[in-house]
Tab-separated table of C-alpha atoms and ligand atoms in Angstrom:
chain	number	residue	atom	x	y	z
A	623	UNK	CA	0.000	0.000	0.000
A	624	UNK	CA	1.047	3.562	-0.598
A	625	UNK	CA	-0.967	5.137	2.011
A	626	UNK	CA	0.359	8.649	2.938
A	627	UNK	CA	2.432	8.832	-0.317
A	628	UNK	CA	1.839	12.320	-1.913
A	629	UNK	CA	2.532	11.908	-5.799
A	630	UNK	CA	2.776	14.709	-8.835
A	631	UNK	CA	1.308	13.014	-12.070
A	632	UNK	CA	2.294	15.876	-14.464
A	633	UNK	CA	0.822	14.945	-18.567
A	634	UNK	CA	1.261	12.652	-20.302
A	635	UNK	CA	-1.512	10.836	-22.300
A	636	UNK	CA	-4.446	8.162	-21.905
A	637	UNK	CA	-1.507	5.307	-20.525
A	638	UNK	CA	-1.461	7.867	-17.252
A	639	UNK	CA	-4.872	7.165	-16.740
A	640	UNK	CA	-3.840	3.112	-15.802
A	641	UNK	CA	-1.173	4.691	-13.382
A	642	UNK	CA	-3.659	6.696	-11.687
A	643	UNK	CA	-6.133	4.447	-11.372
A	644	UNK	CA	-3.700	1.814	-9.967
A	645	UNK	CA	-1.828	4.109	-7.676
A	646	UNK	CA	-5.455	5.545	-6.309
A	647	UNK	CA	-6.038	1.725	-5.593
A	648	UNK	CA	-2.854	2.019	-3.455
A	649	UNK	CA	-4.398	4.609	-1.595
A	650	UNK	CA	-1.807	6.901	-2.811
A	651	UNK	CA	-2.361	10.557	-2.346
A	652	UNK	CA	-1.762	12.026	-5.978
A	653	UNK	CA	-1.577	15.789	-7.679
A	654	UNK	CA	-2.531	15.530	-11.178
A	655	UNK	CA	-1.519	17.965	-13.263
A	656	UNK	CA	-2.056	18.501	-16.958
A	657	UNK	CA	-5.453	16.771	-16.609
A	658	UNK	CA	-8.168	19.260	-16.585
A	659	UNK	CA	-10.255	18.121	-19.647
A	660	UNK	CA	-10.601	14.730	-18.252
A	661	UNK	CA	-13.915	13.771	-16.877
A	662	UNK	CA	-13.133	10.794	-14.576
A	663	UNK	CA	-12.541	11.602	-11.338
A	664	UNK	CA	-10.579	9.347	-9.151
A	665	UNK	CA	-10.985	8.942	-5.436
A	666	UNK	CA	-7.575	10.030	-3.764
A	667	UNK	CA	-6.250	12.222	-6.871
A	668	UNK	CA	-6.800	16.101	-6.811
A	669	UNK	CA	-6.759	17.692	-10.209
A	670	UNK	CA	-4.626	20.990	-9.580
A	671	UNK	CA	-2.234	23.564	-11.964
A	672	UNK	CA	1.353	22.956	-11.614
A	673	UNK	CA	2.134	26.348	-9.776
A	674	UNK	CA	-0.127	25.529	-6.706
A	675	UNK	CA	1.604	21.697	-5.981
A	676	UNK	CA	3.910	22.518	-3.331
A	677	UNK	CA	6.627	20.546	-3.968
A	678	UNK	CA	8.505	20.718	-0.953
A	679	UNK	CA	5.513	17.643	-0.171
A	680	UNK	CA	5.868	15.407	-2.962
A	681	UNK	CA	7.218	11.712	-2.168
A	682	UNK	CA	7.669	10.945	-6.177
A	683	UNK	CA	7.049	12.641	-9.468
A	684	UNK	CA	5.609	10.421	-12.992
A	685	UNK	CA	6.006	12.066	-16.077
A	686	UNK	CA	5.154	11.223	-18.990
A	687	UNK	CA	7.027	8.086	-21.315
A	688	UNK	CA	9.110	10.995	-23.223
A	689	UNK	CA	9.599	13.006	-19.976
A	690	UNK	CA	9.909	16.498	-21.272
A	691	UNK	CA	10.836	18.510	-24.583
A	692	UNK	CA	14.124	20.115	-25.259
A	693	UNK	CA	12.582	22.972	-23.475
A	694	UNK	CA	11.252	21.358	-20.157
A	695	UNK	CA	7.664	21.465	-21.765
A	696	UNK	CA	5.571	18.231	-20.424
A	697	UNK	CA	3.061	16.987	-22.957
A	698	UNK	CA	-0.592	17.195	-21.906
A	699	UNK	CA	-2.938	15.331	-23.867
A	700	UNK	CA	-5.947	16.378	-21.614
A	701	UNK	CA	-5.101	20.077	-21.502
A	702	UNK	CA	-4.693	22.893	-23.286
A	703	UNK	CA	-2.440	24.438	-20.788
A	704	UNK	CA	1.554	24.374	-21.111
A	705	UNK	CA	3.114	22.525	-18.795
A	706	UNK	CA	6.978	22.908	-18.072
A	707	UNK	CA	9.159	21.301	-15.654
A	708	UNK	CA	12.141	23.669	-14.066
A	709	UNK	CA	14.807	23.043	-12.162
A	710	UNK	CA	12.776	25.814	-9.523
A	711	UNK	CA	10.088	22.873	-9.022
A	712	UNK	CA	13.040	20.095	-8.336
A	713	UNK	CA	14.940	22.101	-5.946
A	714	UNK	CA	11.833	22.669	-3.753
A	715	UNK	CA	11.265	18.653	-3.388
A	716	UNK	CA	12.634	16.905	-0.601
A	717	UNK	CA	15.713	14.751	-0.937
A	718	UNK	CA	14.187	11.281	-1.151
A	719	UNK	CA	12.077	12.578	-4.286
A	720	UNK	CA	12.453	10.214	-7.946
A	721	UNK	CA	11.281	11.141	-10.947
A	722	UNK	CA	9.793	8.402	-12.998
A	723	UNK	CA	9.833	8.611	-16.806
A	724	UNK	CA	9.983	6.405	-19.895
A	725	UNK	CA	13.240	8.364	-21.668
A	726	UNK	CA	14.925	11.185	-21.327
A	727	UNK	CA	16.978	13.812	-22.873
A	728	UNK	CA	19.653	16.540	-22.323
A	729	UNK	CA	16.949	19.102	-20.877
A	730	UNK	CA	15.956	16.462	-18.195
A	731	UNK	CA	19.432	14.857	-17.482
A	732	UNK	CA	20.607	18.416	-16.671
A	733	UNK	CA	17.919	19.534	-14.427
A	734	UNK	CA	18.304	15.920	-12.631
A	735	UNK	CA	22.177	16.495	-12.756
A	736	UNK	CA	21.965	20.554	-11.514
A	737	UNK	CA	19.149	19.436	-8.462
A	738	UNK	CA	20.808	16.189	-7.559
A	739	UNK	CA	17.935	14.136	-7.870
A	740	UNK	CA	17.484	11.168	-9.117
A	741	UNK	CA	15.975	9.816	-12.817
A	742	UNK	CA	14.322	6.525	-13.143
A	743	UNK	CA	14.132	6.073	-17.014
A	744	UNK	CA	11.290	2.986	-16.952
A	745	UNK	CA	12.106	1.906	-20.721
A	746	UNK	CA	16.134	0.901	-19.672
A	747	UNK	CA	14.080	-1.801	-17.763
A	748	UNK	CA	14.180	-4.848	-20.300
A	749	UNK	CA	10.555	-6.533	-19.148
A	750	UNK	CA	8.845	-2.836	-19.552
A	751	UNK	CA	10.762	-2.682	-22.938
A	752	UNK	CA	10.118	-5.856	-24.274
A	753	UNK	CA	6.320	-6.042	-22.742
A	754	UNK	CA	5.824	-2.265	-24.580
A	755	UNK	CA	7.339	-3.861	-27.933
A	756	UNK	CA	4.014	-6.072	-27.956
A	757	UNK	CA	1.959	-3.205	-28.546
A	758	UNK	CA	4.801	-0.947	-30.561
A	759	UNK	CA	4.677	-3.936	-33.308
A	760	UNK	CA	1.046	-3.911	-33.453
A	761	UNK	CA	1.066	-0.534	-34.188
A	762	UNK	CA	3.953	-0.835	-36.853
A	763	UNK	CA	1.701	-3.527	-38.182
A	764	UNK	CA	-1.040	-0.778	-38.057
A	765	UNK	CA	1.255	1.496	-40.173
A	766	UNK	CA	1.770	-0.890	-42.917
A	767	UNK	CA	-1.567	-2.037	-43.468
A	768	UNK	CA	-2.463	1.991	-44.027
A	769	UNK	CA	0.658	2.956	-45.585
A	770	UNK	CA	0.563	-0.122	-48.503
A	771	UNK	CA	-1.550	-1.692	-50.661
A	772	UNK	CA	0.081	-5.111	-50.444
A	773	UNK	CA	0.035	-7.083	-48.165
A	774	UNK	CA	2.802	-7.821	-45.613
A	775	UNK	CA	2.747	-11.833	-46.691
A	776	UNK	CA	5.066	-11.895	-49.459
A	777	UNK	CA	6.851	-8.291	-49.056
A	778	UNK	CA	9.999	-7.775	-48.333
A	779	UNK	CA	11.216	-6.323	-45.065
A	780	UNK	CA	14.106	-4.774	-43.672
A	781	UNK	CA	14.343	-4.365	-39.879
A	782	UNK	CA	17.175	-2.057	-38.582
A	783	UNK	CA	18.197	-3.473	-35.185
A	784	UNK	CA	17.833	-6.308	-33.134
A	785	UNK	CA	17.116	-4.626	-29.641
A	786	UNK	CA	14.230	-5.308	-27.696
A	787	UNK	CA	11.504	-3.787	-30.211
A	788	UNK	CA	13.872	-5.364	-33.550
A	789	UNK	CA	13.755	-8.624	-32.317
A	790	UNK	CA	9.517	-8.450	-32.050
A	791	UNK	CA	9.099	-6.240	-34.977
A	792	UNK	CA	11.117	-8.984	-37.257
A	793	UNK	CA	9.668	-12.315	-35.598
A	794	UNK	CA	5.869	-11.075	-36.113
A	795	UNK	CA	6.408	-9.592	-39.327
A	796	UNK	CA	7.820	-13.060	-40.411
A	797	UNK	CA	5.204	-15.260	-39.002
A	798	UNK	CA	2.768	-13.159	-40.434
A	799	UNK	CA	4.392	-13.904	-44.192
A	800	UNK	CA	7.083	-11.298	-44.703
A	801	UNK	CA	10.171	-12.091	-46.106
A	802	UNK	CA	12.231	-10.754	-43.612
A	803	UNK	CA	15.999	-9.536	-43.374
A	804	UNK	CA	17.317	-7.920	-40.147
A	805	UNK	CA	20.907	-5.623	-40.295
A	806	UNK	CA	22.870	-5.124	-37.071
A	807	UNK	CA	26.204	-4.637	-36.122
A	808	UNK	CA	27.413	-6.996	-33.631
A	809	UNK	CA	28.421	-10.378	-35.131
A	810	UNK	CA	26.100	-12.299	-32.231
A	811	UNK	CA	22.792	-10.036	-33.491
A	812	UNK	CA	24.061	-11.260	-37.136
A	813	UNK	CA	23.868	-15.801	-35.991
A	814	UNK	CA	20.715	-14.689	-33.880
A	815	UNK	CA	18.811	-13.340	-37.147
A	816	UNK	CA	20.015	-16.341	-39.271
A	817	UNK	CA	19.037	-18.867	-36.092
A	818	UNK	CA	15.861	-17.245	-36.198
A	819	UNK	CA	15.672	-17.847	-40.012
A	820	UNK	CA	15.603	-14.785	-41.131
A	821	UNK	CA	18.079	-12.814	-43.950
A	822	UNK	CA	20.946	-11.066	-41.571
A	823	UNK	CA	22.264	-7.710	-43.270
A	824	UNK	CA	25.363	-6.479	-41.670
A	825	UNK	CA	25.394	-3.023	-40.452
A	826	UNK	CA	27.610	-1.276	-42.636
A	827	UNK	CA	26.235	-3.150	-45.853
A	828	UNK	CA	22.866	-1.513	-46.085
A	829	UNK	CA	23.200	0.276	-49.056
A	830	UNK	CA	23.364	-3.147	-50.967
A	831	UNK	CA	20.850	-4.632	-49.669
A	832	UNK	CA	17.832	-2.175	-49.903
A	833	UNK	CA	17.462	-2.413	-53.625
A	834	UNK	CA	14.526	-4.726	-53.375
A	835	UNK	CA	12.277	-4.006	-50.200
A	836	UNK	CA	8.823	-3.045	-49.661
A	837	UNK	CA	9.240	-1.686	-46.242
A	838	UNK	CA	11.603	-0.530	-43.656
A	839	UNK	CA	11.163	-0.687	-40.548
A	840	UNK	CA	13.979	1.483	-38.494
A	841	UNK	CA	14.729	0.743	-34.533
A	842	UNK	CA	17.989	2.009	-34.294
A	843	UNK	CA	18.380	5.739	-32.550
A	844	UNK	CA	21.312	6.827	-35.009
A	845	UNK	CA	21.106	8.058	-38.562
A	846	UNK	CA	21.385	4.881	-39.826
A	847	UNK	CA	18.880	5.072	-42.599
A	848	UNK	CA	21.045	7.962	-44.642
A	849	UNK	CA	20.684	9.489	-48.014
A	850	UNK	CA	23.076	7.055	-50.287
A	851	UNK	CA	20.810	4.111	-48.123
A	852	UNK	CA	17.500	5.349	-49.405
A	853	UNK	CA	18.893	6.354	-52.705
A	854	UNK	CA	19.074	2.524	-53.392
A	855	UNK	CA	15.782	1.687	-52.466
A	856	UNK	CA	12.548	1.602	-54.757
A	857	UNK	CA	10.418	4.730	-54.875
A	858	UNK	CA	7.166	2.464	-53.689
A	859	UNK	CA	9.562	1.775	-50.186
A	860	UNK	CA	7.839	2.734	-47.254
A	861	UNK	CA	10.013	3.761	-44.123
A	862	UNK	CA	8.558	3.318	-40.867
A	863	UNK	CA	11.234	4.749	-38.124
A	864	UNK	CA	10.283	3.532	-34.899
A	865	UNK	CA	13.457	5.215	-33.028
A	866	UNK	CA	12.896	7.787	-30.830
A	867	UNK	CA	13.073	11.366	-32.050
A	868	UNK	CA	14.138	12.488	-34.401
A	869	UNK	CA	14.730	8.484	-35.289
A	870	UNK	CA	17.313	7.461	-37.700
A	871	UNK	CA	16.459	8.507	-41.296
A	872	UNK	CA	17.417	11.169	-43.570
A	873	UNK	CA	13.547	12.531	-43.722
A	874	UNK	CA	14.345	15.677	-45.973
A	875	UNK	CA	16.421	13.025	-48.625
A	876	UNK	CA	13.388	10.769	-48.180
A	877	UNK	CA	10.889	13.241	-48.967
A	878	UNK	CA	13.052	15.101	-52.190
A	879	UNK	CA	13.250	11.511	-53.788
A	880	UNK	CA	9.895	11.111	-53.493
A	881	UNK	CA	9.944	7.888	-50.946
A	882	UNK	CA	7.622	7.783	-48.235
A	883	UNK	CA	9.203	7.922	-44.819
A	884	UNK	CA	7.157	8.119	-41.301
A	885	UNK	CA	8.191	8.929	-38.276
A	886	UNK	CA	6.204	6.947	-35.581
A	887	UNK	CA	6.606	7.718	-32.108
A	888	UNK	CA	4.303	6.784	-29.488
A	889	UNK	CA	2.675	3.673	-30.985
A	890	UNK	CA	1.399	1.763	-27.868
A	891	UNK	CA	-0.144	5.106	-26.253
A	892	UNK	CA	-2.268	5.346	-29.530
A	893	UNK	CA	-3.361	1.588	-30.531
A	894	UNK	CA	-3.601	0.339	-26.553
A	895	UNK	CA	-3.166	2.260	-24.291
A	896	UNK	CA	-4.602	0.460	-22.009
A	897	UNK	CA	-2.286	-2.273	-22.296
A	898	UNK	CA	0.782	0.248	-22.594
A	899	UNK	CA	-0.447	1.678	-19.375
A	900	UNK	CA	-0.741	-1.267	-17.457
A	901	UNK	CA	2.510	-2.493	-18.540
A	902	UNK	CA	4.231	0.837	-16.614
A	903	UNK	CA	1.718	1.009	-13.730
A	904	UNK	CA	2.328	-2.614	-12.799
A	905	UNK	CA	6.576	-1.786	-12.446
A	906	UNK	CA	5.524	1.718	-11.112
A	907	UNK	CA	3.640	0.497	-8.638
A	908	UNK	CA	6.258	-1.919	-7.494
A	909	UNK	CA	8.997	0.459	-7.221
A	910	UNK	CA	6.936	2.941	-5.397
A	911	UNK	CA	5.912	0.512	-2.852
A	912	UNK	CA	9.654	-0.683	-2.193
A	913	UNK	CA	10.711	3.085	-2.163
A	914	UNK	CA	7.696	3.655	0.285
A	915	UNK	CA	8.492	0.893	2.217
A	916	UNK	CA	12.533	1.251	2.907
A	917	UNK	CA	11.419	5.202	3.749
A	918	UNK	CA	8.730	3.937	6.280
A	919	UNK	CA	11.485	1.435	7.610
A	920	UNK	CA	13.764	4.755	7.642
A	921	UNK	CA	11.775	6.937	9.367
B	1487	NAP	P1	17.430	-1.391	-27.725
B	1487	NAP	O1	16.992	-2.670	-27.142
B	1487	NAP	O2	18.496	-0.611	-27.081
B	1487	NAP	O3	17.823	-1.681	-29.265
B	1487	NAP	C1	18.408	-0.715	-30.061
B	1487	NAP	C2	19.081	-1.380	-31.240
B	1487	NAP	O4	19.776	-0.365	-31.971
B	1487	NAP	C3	20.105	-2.432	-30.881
B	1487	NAP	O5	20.054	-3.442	-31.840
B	1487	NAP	C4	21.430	-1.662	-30.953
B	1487	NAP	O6	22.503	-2.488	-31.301
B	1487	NAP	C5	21.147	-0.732	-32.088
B	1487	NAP	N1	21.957	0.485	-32.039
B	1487	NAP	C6	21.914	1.457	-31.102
B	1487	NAP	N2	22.782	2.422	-31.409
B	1487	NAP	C7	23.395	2.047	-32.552
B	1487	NAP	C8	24.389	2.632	-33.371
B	1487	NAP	N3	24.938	3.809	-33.072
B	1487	NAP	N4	24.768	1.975	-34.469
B	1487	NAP	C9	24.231	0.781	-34.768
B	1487	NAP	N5	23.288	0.166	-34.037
B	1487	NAP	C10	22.887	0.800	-32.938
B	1487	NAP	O7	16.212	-0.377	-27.865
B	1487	NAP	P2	14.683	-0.782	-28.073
B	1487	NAP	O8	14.017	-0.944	-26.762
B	1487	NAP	O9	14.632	-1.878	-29.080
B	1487	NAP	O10	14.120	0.574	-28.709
B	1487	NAP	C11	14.578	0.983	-29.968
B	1487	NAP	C12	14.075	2.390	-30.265
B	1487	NAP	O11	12.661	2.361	-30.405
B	1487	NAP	C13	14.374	3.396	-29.158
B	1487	NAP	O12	14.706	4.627	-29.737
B	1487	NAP	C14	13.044	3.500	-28.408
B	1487	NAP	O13	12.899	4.746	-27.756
B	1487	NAP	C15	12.083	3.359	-29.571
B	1487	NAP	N6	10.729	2.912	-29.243
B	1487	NAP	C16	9.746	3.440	-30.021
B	1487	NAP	C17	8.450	3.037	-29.854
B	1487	NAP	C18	7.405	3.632	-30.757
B	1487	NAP	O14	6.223	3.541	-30.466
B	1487	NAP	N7	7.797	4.220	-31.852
B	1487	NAP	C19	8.132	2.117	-28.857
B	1487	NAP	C20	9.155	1.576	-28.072
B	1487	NAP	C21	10.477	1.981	-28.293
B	1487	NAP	P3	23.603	-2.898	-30.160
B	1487	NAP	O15	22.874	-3.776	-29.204
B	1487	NAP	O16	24.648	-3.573	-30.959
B	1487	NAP	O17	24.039	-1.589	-29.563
């Protein structure tokens, strides 16, 4: 139970709304910011603006997957308001504070780094990764269906990466027909993808190999998918870049040669976010009970 435990929910989109819900259950005490245009109210959560939460109270903070924008903005699906987070608000909470957020970038790291608090990133956790890589293919599935008019059985498909979303993206897009090839750099991703019987594409031999595929399907978080890459590819190739922003491809080549690329962040908050919500309020919820638990012990 997280009785007593005052927690700042601040945006973030419908997935939040599974946090809530299961942290409310906890008897958690929350402060949810960014939320005003939602109609459900929960029992033990106070909808307020970010200036009147007095940090100086707050046992945790949950933002949302991304965390923040360059900027410190916080993205608020059910608000019109902006939202930022500043390194005023982290210096006000107490010591024992986390944040909670999927990623994060330089705007975030610094503020953690200035305030010395501390940053739990959930997505460097391999079972929330892998478990949010069930709904992140479905999407990506999603994507092809509207984005082609073949259909994935018999196509040919190019996954870039064999991390925890590669691996699922290339296994269901085989079983499902596709006549997949995988390219990675590390000589053990390279027997995996032929173990798994699929095509393995080293790394630094893209450009040769793109010359007949259908789609693309991008994981890695470099430019990996560059100008003299998609150069080689047929104009009817479609790009889906799954990385996280800006992802790995050359858009503005992609767009002068006339081959559609799509950046497409996000997927589980928009085809289940139910699912995508549970999958972080179910680790949340552990790790908040441990932290609330050693501090009880503590104190
Ligand atoms: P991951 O497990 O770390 O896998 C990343 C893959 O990229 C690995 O195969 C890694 O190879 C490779 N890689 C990384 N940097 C590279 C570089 N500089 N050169 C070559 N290869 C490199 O990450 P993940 O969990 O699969 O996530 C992949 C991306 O998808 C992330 O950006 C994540 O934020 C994003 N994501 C997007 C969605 C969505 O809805 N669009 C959902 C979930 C995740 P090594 O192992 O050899 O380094």
């Amino acid at each position: 139970m997280l009785t007593g435990m005052k927690i700042a929910i601040i945006g973030g989109d419908a997935r939040q709304l599974e946090i809530v819900r299961k942290l409310t259950e906890q008897h958690a005490q929350l402060s949810l910011v960014g939320f005003e245009q939602l109609d459900h109210a929960f029992a033990g959560a106070t909808k307020e603006k970010i200036d009147n939460v007095d940090f100086s109270m707050i046992d945790a903070i949950i933002l949302p997957v991304k965390g923040t924008d360059l900027n410190g903005q916080v993205d608020t699906i059910f608000s019109n308001e902006k939202v930022f987070l500043t390194e005023e608000m982290l210096e006000k909470t107490p010591s024992h504070c986390t944040i909670y957020s999927g990623i994060t970038n330089d705007y975030l790291n610094g503020i953690i780094k200035r305030t010395n608090t501390v940053l739990v990133q959930l997505f460097n956790r391999d079972d929330v990764a892998i478990l949010n890589s069930i709904p992140t293919v479905e999407g990506t599935i999603m994507m092809a269906i509207q984005h082609t008019d073949t259909t994935i059985h018999g196509s040919n498909i190019l996954v870039l990466g064999l991390g925890r979303v590669g691996m699922s993206v290339a296994r269901t897009f085989h079983a499902l027909g596709g006549k997949v090839k995988v390219a990675a750099s590390e000589s053990e991703h390279l027997a995996r993808i032929l173990e798994m019987g699929l095509t393995p594409v080293p790394l630094n031999e893209l450009e040769s190999a793109v010359c007949d595929i259908d789609i693309c399907i991008n994981t890695i978080p470099h430019l990996v998918v560059t100008s003299p890459v998609i150069e080689k590819m047929p104009l009817h190739t479609l790009i889906i870049d799954l990385a996280s922003k800006p992802g790995g491809t050359d858009f503005q080549y992609a767009e002068k040669r006339g081959v559609k690329a799509l950046l497409a962040p996000s997927l589980p908050g928009i085809v289940a976010p139910k699912t995508a919500g549970n999958i972080l309020a179910e680790v949340l919820s552990q790790l908040l009970q441990e932290e609330w638990q050693s501090r009880k012990e503590q104190s």
